[in-house]
Short mmCIF file of C-alpha atoms and ligand atoms in Angstrom, two decimals:
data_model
loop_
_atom_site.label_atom_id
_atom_site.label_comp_id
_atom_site.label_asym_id
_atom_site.label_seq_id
_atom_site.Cartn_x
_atom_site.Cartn_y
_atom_site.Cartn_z
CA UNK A 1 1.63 -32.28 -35.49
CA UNK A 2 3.79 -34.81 -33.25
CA UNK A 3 2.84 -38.36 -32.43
CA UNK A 4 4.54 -39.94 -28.91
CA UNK A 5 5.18 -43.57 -29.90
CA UNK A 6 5.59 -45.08 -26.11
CA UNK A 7 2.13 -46.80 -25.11
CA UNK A 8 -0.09 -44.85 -22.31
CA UNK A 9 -2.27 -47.48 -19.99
CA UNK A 10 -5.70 -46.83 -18.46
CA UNK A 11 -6.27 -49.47 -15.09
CA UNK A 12 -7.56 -51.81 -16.92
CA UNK A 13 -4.59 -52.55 -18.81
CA UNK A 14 -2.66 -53.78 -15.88
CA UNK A 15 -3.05 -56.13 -13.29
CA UNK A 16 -0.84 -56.33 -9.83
CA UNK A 17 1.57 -59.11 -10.03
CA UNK A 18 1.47 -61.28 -6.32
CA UNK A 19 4.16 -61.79 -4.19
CA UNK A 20 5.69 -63.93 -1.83
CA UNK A 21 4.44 -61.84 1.28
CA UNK A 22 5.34 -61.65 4.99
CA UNK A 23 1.78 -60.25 5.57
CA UNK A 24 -0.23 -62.38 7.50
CA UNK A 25 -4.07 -61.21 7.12
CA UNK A 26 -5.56 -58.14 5.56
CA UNK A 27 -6.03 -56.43 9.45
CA UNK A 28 -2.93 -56.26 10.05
CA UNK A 29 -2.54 -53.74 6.71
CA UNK A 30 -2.52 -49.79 7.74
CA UNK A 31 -4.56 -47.86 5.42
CA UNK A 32 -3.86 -44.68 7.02
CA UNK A 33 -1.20 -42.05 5.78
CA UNK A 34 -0.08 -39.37 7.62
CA UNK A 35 1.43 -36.57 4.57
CA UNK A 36 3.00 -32.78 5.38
CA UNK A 37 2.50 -30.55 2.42
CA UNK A 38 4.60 -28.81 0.57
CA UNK A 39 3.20 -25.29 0.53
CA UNK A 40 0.89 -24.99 3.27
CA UNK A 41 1.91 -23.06 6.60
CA UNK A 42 1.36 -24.95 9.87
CA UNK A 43 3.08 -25.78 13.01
CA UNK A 44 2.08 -28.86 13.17
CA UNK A 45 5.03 -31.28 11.79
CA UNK A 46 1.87 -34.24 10.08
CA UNK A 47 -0.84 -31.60 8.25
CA UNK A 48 -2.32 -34.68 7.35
CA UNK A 49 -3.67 -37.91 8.66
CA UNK A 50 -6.48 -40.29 7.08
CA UNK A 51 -7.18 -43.01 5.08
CA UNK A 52 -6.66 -41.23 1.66
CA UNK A 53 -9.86 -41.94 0.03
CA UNK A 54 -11.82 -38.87 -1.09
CA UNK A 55 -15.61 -37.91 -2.85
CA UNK A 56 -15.73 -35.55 -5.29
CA UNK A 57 -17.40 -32.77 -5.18
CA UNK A 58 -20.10 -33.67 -7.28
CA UNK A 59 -23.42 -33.39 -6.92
CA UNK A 60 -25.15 -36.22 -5.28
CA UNK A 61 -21.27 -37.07 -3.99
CA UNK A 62 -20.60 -34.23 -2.47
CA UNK A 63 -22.37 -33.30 0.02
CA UNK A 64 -22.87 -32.16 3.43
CA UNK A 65 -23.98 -35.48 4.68
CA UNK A 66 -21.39 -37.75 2.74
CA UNK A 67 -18.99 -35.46 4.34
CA UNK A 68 -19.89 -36.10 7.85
CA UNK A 69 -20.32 -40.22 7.18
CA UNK A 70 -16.81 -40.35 6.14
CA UNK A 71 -15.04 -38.61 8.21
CA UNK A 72 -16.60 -40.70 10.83
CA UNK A 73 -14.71 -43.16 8.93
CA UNK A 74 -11.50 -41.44 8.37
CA UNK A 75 -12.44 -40.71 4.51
CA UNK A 76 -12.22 -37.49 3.05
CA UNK A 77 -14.90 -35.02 0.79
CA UNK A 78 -14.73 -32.57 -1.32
CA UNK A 79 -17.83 -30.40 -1.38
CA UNK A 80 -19.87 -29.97 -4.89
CA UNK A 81 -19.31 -26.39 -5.65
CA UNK A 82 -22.99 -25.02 -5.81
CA UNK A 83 -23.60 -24.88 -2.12
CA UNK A 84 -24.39 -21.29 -0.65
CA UNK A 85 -22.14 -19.01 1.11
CA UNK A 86 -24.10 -19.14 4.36
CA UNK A 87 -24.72 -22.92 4.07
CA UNK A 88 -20.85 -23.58 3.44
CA UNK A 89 -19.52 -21.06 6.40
CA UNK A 90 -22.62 -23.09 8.68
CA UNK A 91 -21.05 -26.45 7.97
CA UNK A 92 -17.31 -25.44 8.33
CA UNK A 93 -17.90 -23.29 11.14
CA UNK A 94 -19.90 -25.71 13.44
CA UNK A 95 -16.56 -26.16 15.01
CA UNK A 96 -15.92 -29.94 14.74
CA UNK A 97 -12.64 -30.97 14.31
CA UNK A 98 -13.44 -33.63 11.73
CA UNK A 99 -14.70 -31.31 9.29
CA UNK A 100 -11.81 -29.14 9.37
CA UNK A 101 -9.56 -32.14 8.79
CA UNK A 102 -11.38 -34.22 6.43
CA UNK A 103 -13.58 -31.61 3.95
CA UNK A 104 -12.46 -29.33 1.17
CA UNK A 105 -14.20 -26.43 -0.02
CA UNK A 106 -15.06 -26.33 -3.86
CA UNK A 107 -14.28 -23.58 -5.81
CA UNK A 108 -14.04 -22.06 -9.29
CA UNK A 109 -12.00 -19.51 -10.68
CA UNK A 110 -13.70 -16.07 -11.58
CA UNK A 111 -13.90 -13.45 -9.56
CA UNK A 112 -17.55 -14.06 -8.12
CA UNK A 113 -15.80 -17.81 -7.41
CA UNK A 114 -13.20 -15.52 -5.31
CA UNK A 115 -15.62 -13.27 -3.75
CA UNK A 116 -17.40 -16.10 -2.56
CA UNK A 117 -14.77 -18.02 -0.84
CA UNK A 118 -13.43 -14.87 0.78
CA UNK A 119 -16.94 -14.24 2.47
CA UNK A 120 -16.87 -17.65 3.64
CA UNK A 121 -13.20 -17.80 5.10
CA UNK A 122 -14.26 -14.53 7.01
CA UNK A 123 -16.97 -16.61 8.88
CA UNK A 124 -14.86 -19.72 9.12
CA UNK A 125 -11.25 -18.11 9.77
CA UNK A 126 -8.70 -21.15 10.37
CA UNK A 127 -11.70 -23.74 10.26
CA UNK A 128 -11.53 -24.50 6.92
CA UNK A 129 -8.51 -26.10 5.71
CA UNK A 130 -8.76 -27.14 2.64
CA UNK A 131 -9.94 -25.40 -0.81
CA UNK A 132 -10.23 -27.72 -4.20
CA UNK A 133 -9.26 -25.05 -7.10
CA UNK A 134 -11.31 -27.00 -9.65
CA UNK A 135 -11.16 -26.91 -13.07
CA UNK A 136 -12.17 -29.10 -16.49
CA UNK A 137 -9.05 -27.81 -18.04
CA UNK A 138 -6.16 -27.07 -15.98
CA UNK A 139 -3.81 -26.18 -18.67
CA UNK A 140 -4.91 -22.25 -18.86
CA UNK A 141 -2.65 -19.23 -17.95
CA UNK A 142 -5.66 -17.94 -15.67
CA UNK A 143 -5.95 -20.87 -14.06
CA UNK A 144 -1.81 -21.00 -12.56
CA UNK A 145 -2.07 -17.23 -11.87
CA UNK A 146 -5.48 -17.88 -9.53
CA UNK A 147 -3.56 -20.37 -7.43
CA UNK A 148 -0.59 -17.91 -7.34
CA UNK A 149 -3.40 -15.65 -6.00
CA UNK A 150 -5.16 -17.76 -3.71
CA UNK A 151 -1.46 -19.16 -2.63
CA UNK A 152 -0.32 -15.20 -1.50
CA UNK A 153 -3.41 -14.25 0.41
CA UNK A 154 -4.13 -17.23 1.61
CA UNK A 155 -0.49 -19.31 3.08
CA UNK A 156 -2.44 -21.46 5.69
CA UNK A 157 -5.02 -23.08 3.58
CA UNK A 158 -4.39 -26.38 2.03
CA UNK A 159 -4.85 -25.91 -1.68
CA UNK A 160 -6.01 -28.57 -3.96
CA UNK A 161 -5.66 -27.74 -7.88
CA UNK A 162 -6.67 -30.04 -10.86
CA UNK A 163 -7.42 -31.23 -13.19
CA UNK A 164 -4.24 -32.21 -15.45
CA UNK A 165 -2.41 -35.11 -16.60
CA UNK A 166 1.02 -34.38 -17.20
CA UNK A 167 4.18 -34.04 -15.36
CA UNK A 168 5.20 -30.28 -16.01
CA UNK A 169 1.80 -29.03 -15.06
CA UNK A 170 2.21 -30.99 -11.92
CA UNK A 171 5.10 -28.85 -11.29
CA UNK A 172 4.04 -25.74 -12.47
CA UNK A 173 1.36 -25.99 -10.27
CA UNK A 174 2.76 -26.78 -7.37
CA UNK A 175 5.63 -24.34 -7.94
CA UNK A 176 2.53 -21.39 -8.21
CA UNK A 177 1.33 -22.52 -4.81
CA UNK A 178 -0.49 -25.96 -4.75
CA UNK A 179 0.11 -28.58 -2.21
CA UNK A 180 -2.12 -31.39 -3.80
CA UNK A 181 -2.67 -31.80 -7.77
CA UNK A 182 -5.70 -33.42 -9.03
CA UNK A 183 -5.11 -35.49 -11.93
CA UNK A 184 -7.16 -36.83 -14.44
CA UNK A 185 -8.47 -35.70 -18.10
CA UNK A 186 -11.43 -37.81 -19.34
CA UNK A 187 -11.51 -41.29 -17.27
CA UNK A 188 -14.82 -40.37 -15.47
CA UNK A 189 -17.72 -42.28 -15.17
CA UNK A 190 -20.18 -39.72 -16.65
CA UNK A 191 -17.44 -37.26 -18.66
CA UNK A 192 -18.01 -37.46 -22.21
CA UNK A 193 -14.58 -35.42 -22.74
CA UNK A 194 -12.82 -38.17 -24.86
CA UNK A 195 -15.65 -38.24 -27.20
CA UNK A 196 -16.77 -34.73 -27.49
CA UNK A 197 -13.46 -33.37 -27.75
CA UNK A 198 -10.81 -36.11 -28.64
CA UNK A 199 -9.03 -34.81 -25.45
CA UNK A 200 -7.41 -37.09 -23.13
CA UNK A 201 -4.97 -39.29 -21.56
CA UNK A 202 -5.15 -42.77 -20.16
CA UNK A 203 -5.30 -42.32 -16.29
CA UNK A 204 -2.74 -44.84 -14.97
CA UNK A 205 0.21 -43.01 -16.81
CA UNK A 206 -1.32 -39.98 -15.74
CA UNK A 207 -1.18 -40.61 -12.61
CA UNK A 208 2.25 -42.22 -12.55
CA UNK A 209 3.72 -39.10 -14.76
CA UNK A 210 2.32 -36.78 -12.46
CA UNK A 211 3.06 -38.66 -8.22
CA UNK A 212 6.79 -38.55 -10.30
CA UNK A 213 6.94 -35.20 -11.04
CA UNK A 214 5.12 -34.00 -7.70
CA UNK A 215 6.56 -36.21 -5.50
CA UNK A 216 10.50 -34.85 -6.78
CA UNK A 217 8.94 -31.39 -5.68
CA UNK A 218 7.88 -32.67 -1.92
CA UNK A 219 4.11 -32.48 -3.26
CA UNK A 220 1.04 -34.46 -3.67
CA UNK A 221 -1.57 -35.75 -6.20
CA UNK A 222 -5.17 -37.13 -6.33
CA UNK A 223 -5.94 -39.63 -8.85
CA UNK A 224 -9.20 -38.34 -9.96
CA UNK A 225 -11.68 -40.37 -12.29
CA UNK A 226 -11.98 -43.92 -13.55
CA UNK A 227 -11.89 -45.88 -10.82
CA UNK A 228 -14.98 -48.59 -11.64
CA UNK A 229 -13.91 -50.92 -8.58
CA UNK A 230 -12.14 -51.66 -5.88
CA UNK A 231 -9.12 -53.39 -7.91
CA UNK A 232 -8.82 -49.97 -9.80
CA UNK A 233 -8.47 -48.09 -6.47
CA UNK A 234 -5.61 -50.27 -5.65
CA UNK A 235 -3.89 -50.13 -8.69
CA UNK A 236 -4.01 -45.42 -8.53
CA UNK A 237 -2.27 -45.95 -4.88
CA UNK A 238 0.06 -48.66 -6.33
CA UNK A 239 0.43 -46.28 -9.61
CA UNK A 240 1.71 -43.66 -6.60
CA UNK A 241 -1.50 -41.70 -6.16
CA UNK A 242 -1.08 -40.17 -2.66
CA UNK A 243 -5.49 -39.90 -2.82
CA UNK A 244 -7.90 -41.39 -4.89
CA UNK A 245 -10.62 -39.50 -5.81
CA UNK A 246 -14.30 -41.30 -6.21
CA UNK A 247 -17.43 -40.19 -8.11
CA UNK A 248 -19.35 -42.65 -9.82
CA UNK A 249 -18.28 -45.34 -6.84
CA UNK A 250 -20.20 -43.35 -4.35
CA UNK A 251 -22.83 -42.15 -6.45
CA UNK A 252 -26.49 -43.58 -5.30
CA UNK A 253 -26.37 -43.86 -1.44
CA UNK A 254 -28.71 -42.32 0.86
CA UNK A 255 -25.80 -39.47 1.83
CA UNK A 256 -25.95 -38.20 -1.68
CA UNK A 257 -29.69 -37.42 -0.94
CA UNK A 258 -30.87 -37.80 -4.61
CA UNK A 259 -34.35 -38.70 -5.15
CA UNK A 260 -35.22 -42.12 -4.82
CA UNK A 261 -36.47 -43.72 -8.76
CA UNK A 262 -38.36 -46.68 -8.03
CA UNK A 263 -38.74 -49.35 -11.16
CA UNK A 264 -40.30 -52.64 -12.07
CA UNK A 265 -38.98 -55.09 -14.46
CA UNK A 266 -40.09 -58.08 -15.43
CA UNK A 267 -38.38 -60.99 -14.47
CA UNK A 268 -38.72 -63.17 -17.13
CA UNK A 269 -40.15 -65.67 -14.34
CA UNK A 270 -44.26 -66.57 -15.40
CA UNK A 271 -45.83 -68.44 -12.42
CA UNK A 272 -49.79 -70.04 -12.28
CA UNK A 273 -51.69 -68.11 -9.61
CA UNK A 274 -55.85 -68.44 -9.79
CA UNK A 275 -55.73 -65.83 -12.33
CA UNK A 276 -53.94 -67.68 -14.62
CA UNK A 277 -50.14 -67.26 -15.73
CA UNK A 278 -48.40 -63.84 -14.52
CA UNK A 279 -44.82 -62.60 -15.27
CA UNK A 280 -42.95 -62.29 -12.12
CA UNK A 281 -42.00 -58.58 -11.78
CA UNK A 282 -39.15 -57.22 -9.14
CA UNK A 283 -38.70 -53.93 -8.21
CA UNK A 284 -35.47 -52.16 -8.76
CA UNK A 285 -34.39 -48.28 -7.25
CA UNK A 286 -31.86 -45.68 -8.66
CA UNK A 287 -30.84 -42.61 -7.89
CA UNK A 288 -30.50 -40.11 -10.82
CA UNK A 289 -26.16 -39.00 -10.97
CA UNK A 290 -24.61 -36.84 -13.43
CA UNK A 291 -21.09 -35.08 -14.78
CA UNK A 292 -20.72 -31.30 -13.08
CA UNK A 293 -20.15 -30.35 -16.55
CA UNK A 294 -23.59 -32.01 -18.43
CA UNK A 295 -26.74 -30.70 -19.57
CA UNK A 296 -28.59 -31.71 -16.43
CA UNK A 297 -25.84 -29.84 -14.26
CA UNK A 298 -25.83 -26.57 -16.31
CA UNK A 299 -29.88 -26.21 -15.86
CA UNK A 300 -29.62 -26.93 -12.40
CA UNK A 301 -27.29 -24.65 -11.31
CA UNK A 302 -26.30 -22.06 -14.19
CA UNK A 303 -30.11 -21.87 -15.85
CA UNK A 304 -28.75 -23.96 -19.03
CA UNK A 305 -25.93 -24.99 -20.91
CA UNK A 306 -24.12 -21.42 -22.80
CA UNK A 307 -24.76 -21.58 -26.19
CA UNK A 308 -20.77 -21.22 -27.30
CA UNK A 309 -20.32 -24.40 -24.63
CA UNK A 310 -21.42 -28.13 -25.50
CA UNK A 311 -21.81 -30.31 -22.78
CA UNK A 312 -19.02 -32.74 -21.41
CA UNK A 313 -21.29 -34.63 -19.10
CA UNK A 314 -23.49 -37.69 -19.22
CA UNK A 315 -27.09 -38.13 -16.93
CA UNK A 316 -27.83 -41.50 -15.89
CA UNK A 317 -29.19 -43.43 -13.50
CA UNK A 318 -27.29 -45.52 -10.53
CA UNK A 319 -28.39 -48.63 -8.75
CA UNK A 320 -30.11 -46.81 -5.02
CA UNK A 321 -27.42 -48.59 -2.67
CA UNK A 322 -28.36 -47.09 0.79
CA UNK A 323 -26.00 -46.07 3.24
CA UNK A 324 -22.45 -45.66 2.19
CA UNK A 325 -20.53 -47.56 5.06
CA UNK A 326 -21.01 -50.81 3.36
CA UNK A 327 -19.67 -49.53 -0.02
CA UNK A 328 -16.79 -48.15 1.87
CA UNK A 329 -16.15 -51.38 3.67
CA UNK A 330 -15.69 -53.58 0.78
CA UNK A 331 -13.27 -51.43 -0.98
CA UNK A 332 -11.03 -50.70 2.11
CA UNK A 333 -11.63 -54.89 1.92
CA UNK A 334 -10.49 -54.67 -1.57
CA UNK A 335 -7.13 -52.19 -1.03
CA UNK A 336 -6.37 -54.23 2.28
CA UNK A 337 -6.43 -57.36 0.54
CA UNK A 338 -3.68 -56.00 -2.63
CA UNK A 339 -1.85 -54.85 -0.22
CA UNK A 340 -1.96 -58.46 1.31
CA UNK A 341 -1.11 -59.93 -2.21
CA UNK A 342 1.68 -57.34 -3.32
CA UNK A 343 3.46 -57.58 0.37
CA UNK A 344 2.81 -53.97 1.35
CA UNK A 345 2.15 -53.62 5.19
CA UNK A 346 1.39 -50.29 5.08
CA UNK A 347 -0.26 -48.40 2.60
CA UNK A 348 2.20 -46.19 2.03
CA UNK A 349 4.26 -49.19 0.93
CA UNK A 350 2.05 -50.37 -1.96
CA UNK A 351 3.75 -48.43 -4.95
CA UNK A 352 7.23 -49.20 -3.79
CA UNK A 353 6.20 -53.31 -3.39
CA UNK A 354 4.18 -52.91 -7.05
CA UNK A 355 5.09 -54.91 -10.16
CA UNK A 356 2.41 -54.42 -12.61
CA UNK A 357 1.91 -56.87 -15.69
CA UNK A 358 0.23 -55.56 -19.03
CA UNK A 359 -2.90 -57.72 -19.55
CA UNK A 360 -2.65 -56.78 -23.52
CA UNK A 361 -5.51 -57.02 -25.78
CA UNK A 362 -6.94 -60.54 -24.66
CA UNK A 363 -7.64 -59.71 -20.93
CA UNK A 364 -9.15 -56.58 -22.25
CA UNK A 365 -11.20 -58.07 -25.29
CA UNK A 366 -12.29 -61.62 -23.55
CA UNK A 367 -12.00 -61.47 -19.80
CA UNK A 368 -12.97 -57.66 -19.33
CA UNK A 369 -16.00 -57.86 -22.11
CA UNK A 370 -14.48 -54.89 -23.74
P1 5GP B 1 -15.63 -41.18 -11.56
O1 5GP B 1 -15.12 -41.55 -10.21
O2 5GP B 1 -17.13 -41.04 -11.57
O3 5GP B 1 -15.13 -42.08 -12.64
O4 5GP B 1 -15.01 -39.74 -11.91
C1 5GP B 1 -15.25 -38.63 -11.09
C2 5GP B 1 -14.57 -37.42 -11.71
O5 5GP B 1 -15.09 -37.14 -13.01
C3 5GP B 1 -14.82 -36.13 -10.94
O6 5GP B 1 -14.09 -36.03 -9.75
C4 5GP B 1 -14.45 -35.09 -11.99
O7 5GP B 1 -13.06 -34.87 -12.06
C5 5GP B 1 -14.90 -35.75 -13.28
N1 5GP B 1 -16.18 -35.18 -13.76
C6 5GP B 1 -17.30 -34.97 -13.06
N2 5GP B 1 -18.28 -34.46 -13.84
C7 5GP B 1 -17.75 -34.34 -15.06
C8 5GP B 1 -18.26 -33.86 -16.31
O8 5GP B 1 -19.42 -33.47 -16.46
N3 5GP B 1 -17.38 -33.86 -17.35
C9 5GP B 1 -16.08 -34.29 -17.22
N4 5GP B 1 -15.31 -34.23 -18.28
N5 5GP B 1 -15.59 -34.79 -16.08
C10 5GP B 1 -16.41 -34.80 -15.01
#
């Protein structure tokens, strides 16, 4: 046994230091990047070009429709995993150019997994671009030698592997054939991995371990998980995330086409009315959201959970928040207006113009309620 001494950080044990900054209003910042990847085989010079903001591809996240409304915006998805062959080569076929740029095709790794995506490539050919390789545990033998796999039969996909949170499996992954590494062990918003399995690391570090170690190979990385707020999406670019990868953030809008939970809670209000004294009640909606890996996930798509496998996911419920082009406005508010504060014009600048203070135990215990 071997204990590292030097002190990991999750987001919310940092906080951007300002700046004196030549920028003059949040417009004038430029969220989009433009990236070339390392392994994929193109012509084109950018293989890339967005605002680097993705959903995962969870259920009630990921979906057809999400897809669609944020591309529109310049956003990126990656599709929940469960969809059908024929649904999957319908949406990536249809021929438009956003979807080709801006969605990723889920996948696991066992051979049915492999099947499947090579019965939908045949119907899609060069219209789908990008495949998310995903994993829980990234760290497995099998799981390098499917990307060498995919990597060799298939050089002009964009390939998307995860998850991890350390610097050598960055690189090993990319050297086996990934062009973007999805990082994150734990942080989620319904993963119960920390608890269940004592398995983790805090996601800032993470994330600055692994942009280091992909970044020296020419490659890229998603910070995936944790992100509770705008403020925490700013701090994974400023960490050097290249994307940031959303679950819980985008969970409950009318894209994710969950089923609509209608409450009523008492106020706490009592008013006079001719019947005598009522208690004001208001009326509150959610939208059911849970971890790919839960209870609720396992019956829905695999029949139940395995009985040598306990579950890693939490089910709850999510505030119903409508259409998702108001969430997505206030945090591209939020990111435009650090980059504002930390003096990055672009961006792509953000890291490089990022001092980051430790709040220590006192923000964390007093100001963050924790
Ligand atoms: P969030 O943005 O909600 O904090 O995190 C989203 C990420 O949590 C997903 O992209 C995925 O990596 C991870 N995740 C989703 N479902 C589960 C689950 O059931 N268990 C675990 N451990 N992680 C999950």
């Amino acid at each position: 046994m071997r204990i590292e001494d030097d002190s990991k950080l999750d987001y919310k044990d940092v906080l951007i230091r300002p700046k004196r900054s030549t920028v003059g209003s949040r417009k004038d910042v430029e969220l989009e990047r433009e990236f070339t990847f390392r392994n994929y085989r193109s012509d084109s010079s950018a293989h890339y070009r967005g605002i680097p903001i993705m959903a995962s591809n969870m259920d009630g996240v990921g979906t057809f429709a999400m897809a669609d409304a944020l591309a529109a915006m310049g956003l990126f998805t990656c599709l929940a995993k469960n969809f059908g062959a024929d649904e999957l080569a319908g949406f990536f076929r249809d021929g438009r150019d956003s979807r080709r740029e801006n969605a990723a095709y889920s996948t696991g790794i066992t051979d049915q997994d492999y099947e499947k995506f090579e019965a939908v490539y045949q119907h899609t050919g060069s219209n789908l671009k990008y495949v998310c390789v995903d994993v829980a545990n990234g760290y497995s033998e099998r799981f390098s030698e499917f990307i060498k796999q995919l990597r060799e039969a298939y050089p002009h996909v964009v390939i998307i592997a995860g998850n991890v949170v350390t610097g050598e499996m960055t690189e090993e992954l990319m050297l086996s054939g990934a062009d973007i590494v999805k990082v994150g062990i734990g942080p989620g918003s319904v993963c119960t991995t920390r608890t269940q399995t004592g398995v983790g690391f805090p996601q800032l570090s993470a994330v600055i371990e692994c942009a280091d170690a992909a970044h020296g190979l020419g490659g890229h990385i998603i910070a995936d998980g944790g992100c509770t707020c705008p403020g925490d999406l700013a701090k994974a670019f400023a960490a050097g995330a290249d994307f940031v990868m959303l679950g819980g953030m985008l969970a409950g809008h009318d894209e994710g086409g969950g089923e609509i939970i209608t409450r009523h809670y008492k106020t706490g209000e009592v008013r006079k009315t001719k019947n005598g004294w009522e208690d004001q009640v208001e009326e509150r909606k959610f939208v059911n959201f849970y971890g790919m890996s839960s209870k609720a996930a396992n019956e829905k798509h695999f029949g139940g959970l395995k009985e040598y496998r306990s579950s890693e996911g939490r089910e709850i419920q999510v505030p119903y928040r409508g259409k998702i082009e108001n969430t997505i406005q206030d945090l591209l508010g939020g990111v435009r207006s650090t980059c504002t504060y930390a003096g990055a014009k672009k961006l792509k600048w953000l890291s490089k113009c990022t001092t980051f203070v430790k709040t220590g135990q006192q923000y964390n215990s007093v100001f963050a309620g924790k």
